[in-house]
Coordinates of N, CA, C and O in Angstrom, one line a residue:
X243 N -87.0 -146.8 26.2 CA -87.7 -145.7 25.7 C -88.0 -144.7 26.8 O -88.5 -145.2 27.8
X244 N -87.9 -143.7 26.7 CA -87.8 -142.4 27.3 C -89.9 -142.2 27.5 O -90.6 -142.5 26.5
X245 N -90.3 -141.7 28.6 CA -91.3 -141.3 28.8 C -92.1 -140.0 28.8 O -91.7 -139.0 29.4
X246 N -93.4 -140.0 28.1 CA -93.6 -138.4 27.5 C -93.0 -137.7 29.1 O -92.1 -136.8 29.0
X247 N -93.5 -138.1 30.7 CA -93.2 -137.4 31.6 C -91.8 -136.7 31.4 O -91.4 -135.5 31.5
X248 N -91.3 -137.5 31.2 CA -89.7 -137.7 31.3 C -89.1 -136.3 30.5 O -88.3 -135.4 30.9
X249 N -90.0 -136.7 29.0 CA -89.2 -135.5 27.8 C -90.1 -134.2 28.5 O -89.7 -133.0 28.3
X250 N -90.9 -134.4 29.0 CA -91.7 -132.8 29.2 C -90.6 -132.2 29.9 O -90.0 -131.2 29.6
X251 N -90.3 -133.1 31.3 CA -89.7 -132.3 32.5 C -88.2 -132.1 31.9 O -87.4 -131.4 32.5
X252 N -87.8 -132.9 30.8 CA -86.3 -132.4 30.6 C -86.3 -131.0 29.3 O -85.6 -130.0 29.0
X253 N -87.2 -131.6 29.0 CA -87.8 -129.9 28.2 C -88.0 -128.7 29.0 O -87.6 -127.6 28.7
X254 N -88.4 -128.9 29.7 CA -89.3 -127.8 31.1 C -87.6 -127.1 31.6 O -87.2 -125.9 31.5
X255 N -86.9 -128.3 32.0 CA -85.7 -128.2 32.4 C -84.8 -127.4 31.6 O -84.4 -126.3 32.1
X256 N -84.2 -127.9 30.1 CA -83.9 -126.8 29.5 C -84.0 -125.5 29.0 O -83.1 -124.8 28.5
X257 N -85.6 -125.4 29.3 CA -86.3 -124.1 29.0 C -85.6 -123.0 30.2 O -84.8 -122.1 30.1
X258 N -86.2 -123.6 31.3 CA -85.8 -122.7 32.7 C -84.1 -122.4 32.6 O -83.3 -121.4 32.8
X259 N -84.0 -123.3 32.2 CA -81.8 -123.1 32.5 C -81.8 -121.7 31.4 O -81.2 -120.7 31.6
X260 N -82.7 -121.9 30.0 CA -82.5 -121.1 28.3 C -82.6 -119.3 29.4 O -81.7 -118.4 29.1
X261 N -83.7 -118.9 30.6 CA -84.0 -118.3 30.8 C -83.3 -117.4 31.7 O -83.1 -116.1 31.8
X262 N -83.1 -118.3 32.2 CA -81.7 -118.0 33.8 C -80.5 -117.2 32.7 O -79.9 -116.3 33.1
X263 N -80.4 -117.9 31.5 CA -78.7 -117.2 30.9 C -79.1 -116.0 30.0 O -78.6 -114.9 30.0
X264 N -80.4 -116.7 28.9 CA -80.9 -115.2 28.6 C -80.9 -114.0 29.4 O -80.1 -113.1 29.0
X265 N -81.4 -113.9 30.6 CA -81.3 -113.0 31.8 C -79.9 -112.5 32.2 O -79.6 -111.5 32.8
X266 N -79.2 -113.3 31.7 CA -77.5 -112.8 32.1 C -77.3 -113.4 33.1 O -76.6 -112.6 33.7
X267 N -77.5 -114.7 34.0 CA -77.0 -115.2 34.7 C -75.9 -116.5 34.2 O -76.0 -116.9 33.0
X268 N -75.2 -117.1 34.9 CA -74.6 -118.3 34.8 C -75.7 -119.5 35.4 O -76.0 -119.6 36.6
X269 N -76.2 -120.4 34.3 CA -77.2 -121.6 34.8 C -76.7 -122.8 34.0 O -76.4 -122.7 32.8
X270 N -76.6 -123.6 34.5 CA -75.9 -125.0 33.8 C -77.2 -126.5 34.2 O -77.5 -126.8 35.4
X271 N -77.7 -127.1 33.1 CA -77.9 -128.2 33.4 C -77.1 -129.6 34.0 O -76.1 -130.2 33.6
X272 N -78.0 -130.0 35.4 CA -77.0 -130.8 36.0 C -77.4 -132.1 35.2 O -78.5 -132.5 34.8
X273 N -76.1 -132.8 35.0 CA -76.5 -134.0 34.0 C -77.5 -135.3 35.0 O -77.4 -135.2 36.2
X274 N -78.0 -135.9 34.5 CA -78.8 -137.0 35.2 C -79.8 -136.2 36.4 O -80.5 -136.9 37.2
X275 N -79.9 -134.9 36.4 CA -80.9 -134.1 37.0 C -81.1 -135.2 38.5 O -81.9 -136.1 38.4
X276 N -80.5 -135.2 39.5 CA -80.5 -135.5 40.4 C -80.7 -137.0 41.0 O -81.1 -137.3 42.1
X277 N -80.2 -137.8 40.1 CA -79.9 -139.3 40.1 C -78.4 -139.0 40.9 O -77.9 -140.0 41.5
X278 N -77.8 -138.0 40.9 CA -76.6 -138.5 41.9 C -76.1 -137.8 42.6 O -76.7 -136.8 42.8
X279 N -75.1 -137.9 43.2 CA -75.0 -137.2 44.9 C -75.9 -135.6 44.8 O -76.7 -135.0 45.6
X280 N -75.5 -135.3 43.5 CA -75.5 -134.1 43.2 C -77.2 -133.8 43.1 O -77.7 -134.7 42.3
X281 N -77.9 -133.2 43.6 CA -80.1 -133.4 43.4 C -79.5 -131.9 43.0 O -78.4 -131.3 43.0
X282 N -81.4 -131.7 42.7 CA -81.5 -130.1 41.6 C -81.6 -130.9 39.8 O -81.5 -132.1 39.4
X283 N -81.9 -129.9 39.2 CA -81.8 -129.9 38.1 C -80.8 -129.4 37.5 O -80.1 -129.8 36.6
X284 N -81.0 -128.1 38.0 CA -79.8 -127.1 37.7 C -78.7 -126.5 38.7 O -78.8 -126.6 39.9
X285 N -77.8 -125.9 38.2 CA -76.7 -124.6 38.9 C -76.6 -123.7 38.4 O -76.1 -123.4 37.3
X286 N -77.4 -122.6 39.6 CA -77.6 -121.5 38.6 C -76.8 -120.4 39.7 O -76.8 -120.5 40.9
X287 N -76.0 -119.4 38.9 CA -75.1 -118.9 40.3 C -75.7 -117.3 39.7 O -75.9 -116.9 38.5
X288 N -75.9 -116.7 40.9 CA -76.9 -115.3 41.2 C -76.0 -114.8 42.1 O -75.1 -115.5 42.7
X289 N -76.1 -113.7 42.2 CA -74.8 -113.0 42.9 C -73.2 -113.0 43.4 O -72.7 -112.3 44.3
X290 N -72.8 -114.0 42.6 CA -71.6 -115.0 43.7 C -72.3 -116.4 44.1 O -71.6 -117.4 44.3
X291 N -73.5 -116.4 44.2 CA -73.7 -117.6 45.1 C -74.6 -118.6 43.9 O -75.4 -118.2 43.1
X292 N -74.3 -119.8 44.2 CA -74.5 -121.1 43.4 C -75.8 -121.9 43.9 O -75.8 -122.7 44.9
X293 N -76.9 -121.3 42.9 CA -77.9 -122.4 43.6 C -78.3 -123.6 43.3 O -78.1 -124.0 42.1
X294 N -78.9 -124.6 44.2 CA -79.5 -125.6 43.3 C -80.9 -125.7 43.2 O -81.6 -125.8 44.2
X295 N -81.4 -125.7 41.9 CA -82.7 -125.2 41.0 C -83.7 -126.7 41.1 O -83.4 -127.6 40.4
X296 N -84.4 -126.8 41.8 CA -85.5 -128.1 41.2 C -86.3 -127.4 40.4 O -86.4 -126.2 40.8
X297 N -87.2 -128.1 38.8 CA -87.9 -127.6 38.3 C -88.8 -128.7 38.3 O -88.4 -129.8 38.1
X298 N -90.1 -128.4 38.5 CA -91.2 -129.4 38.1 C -92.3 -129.0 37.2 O -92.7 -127.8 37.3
X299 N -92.9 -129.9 36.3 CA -93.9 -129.1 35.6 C -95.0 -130.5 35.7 O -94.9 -131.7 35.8
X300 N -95.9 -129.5 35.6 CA -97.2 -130.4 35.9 C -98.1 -130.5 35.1 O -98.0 -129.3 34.6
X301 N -99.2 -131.2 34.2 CA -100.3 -130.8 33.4 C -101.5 -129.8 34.1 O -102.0 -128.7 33.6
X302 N -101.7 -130.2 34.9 CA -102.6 -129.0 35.9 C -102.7 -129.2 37.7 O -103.7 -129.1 38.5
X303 N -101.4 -129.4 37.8 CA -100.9 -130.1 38.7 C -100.6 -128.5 40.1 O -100.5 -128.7 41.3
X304 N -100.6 -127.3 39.5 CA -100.3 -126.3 40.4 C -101.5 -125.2 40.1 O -101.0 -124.0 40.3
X305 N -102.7 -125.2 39.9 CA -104.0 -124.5 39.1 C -104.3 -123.7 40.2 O -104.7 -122.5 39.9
X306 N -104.2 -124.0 41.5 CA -104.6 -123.5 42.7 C -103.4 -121.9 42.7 O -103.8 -120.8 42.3
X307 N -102.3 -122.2 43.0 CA -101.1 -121.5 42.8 C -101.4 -120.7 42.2 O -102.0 -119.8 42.8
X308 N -101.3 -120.6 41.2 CA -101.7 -119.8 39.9 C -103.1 -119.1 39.8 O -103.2 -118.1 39.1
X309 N -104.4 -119.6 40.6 CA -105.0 -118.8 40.7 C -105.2 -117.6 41.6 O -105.9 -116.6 41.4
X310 N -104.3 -118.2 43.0 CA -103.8 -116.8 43.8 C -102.8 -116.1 43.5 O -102.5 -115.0 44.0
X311 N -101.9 -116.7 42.3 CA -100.9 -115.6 41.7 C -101.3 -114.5 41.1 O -100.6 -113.5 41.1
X312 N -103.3 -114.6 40.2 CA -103.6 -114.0 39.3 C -103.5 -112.1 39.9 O -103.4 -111.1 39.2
X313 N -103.7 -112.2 41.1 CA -103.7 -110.7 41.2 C -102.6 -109.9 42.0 O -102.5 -108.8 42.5
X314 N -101.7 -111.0 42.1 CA -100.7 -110.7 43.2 C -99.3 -111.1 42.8 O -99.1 -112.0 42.0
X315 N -98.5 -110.5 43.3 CA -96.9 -110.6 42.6 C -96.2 -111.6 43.1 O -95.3 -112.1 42.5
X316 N -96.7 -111.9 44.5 CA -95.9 -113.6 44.8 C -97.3 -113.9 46.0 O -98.3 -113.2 46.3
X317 N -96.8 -115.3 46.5 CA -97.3 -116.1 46.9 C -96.6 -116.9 48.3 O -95.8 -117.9 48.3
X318 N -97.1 -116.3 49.6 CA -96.4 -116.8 50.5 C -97.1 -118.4 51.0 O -98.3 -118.3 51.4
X319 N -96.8 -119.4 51.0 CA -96.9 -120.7 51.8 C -96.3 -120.8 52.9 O -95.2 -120.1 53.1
X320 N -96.9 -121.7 53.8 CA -96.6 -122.3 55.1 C -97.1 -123.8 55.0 O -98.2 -124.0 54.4
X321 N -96.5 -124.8 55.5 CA -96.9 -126.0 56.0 C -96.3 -126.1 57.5 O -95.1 -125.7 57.9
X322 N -97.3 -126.6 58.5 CA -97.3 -126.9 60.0 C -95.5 -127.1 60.2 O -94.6 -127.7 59.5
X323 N -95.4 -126.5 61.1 CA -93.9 -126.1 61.4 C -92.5 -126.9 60.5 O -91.8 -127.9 60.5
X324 N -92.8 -125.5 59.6 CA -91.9 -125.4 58.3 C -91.6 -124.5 58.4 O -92.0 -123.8 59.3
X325 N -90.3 -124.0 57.4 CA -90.3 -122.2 57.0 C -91.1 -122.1 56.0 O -91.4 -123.0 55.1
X326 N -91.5 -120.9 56.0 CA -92.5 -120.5 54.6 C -92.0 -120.7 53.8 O -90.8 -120.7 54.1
X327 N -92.3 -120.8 52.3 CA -91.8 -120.7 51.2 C -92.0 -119.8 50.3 O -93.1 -119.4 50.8
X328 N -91.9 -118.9 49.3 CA -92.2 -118.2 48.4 C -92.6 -118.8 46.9 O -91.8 -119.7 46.4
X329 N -93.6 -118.4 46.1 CA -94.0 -118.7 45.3 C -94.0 -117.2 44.4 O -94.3 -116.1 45.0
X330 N -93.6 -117.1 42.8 CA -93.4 -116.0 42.5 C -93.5 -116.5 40.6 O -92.8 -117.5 40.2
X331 N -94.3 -115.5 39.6 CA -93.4 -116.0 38.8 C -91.8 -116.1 38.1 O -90.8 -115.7 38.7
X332 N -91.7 -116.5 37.2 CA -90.1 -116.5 37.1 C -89.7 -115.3 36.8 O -88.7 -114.9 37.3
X333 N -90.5 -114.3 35.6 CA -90.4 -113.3 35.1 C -90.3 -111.9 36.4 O -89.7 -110.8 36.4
X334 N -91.4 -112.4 37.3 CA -90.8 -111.2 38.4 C -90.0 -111.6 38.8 O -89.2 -110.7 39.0
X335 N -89.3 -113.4 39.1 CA -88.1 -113.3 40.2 C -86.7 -112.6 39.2 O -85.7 -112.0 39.6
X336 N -87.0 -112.7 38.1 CA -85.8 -111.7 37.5 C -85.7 -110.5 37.4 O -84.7 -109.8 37.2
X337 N -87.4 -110.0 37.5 CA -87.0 -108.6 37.5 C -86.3 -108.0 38.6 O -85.5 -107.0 38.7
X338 N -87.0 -109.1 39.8 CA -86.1 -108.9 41.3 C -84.9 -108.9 41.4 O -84.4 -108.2 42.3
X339 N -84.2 -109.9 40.6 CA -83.0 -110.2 40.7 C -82.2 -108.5 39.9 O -81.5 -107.7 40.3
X340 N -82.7 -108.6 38.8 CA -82.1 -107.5 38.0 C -81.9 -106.2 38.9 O -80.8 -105.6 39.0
X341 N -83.2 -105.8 39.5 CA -83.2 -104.5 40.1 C -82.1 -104.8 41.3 O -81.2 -104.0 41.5
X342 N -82.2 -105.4 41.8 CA -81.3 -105.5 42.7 C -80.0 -105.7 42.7 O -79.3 -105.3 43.6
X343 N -79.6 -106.3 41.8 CA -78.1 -105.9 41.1 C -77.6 -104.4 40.4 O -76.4 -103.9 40.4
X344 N -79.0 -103.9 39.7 CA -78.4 -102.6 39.2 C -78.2 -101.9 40.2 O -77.3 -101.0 40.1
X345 N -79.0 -102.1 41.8 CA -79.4 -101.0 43.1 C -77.7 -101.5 43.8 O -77.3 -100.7 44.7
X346 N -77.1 -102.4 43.4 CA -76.2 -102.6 44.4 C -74.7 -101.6 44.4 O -73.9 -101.8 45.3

Protein backbone atom coordinates (compact mmCIF):
# COMPACT_ATOMS: atom_id res chain seq x y z
CA UNK A 1 0.00 0.00 0.00
CA UNK A 2 1.17 3.29 -1.23
CA UNK A 3 1.54 6.12 1.51
CA UNK A 4 -0.64 9.29 1.89
CA UNK A 5 3.30 11.01 1.78
CA UNK A 6 3.92 9.10 -1.18
CA UNK A 7 0.40 10.02 -3.28
CA UNK A 8 0.73 13.81 -2.13
CA UNK A 9 4.35 14.10 -3.58
CA UNK A 10 3.45 12.08 -6.69
CA UNK A 11 0.42 14.35 -7.06
CA UNK A 12 2.63 17.45 -6.29
CA UNK A 13 4.84 15.85 -8.94
CA UNK A 14 2.31 15.62 -11.67
CA UNK A 15 0.91 18.97 -10.96
CA UNK A 16 4.42 20.73 -11.45
CA UNK A 17 5.27 18.64 -14.81
CA UNK A 18 0.83 19.72 -15.88
CA UNK A 19 2.54 23.38 -15.45
CA UNK A 20 5.96 23.36 -17.05
CA UNK A 21 3.83 22.02 -20.52
CA UNK A 22 0.76 24.24 -19.95
CA UNK A 23 3.49 27.03 -20.15
CA UNK A 24 4.69 25.61 -23.45
CA UNK A 25 7.68 23.90 -22.29
CA UNK A 26 8.76 20.15 -22.84
CA UNK A 27 8.44 18.45 -19.06
CA UNK A 28 8.31 14.66 -18.73
CA UNK A 29 7.76 12.69 -15.54
CA UNK A 30 10.82 10.62 -14.58
CA UNK A 31 9.41 7.17 -13.88
CA UNK A 32 10.32 5.83 -10.23
CA UNK A 33 11.20 9.71 -9.51
CA UNK A 34 14.69 9.07 -8.54
CA UNK A 35 15.05 5.49 -7.35
CA UNK A 36 17.55 5.17 -10.25
CA UNK A 37 20.69 6.28 -11.76
CA UNK A 38 18.54 8.80 -13.10
CA UNK A 39 17.47 11.47 -9.42
CA UNK A 40 14.99 14.50 -10.08
CA UNK A 41 11.54 14.04 -10.59
CA UNK A 42 11.28 15.48 -13.63
CA UNK A 43 12.89 16.50 -17.36
CA UNK A 44 11.97 19.62 -18.11
CA UNK A 45 13.96 21.17 -21.17
CA UNK A 46 13.90 25.26 -21.28
CA UNK A 47 15.78 26.79 -23.84
CA UNK A 48 17.64 23.82 -25.52
CA UNK A 49 18.74 22.76 -22.17
CA UNK A 50 17.33 19.71 -20.12
CA UNK A 51 16.80 20.04 -16.52
CA UNK A 52 16.54 17.94 -13.69
CA UNK A 53 13.44 19.12 -11.51
CA UNK A 54 13.34 17.89 -7.69
CA UNK A 55 9.87 18.76 -6.39
CA UNK A 56 9.05 18.57 -2.71
CA UNK A 57 5.90 19.45 -0.90
CA UNK A 58 5.44 19.85 2.58
CA UNK A 59 2.39 20.22 5.04
CA UNK A 60 3.88 23.34 6.54
CA UNK A 61 7.13 22.38 6.11
CA UNK A 62 8.45 25.81 4.05
CA UNK A 63 6.02 28.69 6.15
CA UNK A 64 9.25 30.68 6.84
CA UNK A 65 10.02 30.89 2.86
CA UNK A 66 6.80 31.96 2.08
CA UNK A 67 6.66 34.43 4.58
CA UNK A 68 9.70 36.33 3.09
CA UNK A 69 8.27 35.62 -0.36
CA UNK A 70 5.09 37.68 0.80
CA UNK A 71 6.43 41.05 -0.33
CA UNK A 72 9.09 40.15 -2.59
CA UNK A 73 9.55 38.45 -6.01
CA UNK A 74 12.23 35.89 -5.08
CA UNK A 75 14.21 34.80 -2.32
CA UNK A 76 18.00 34.68 -2.12
CA UNK A 77 19.59 31.76 0.43
CA UNK A 78 22.97 31.00 1.49
CA UNK A 79 24.25 28.09 3.60
CA UNK A 80 28.13 28.47 5.10
CA UNK A 81 30.23 27.99 2.01
CA UNK A 82 27.71 26.97 -0.51
CA UNK A 83 26.48 28.75 -3.67
CA UNK A 84 23.41 30.68 -3.01
CA UNK A 85 20.30 29.44 -4.09
CA UNK A 86 17.21 31.10 -5.44
CA UNK A 87 13.83 30.75 -4.24
CA UNK A 88 11.00 32.16 -6.39
CA UNK A 89 7.45 31.37 -7.06
CA UNK A 90 6.73 29.03 -9.93
CA UNK A 91 4.35 31.47 -11.62
CA UNK A 92 7.19 34.31 -11.71
CA UNK A 93 9.80 31.60 -12.73
CA UNK A 94 7.65 31.41 -15.91
CA UNK A 95 6.91 34.62 -16.33
CA UNK A 96 10.84 34.86 -16.36
CA UNK A 97 11.22 32.28 -18.53
CA UNK A 98 8.54 33.58 -21.06
CA UNK A 99 9.95 37.19 -21.20
CA UNK A 100 13.05 36.05 -21.87
CA UNK A 101 12.31 33.93 -24.76
CA UNK A 102 10.02 36.51 -26.34
CA UNK A 103 13.29 39.22 -25.63
CA UNK A 104 15.59 36.67 -27.37
Amino acid sequence: MTSKSKLKGSRFERETNEIFNNAGFISKKIPLSGATWLKGDLLTTINKETLTVECKVRKSGFKQQYQWLESNDLLVCKEDRNEPIVILKLSKFIEILKGCLTNA
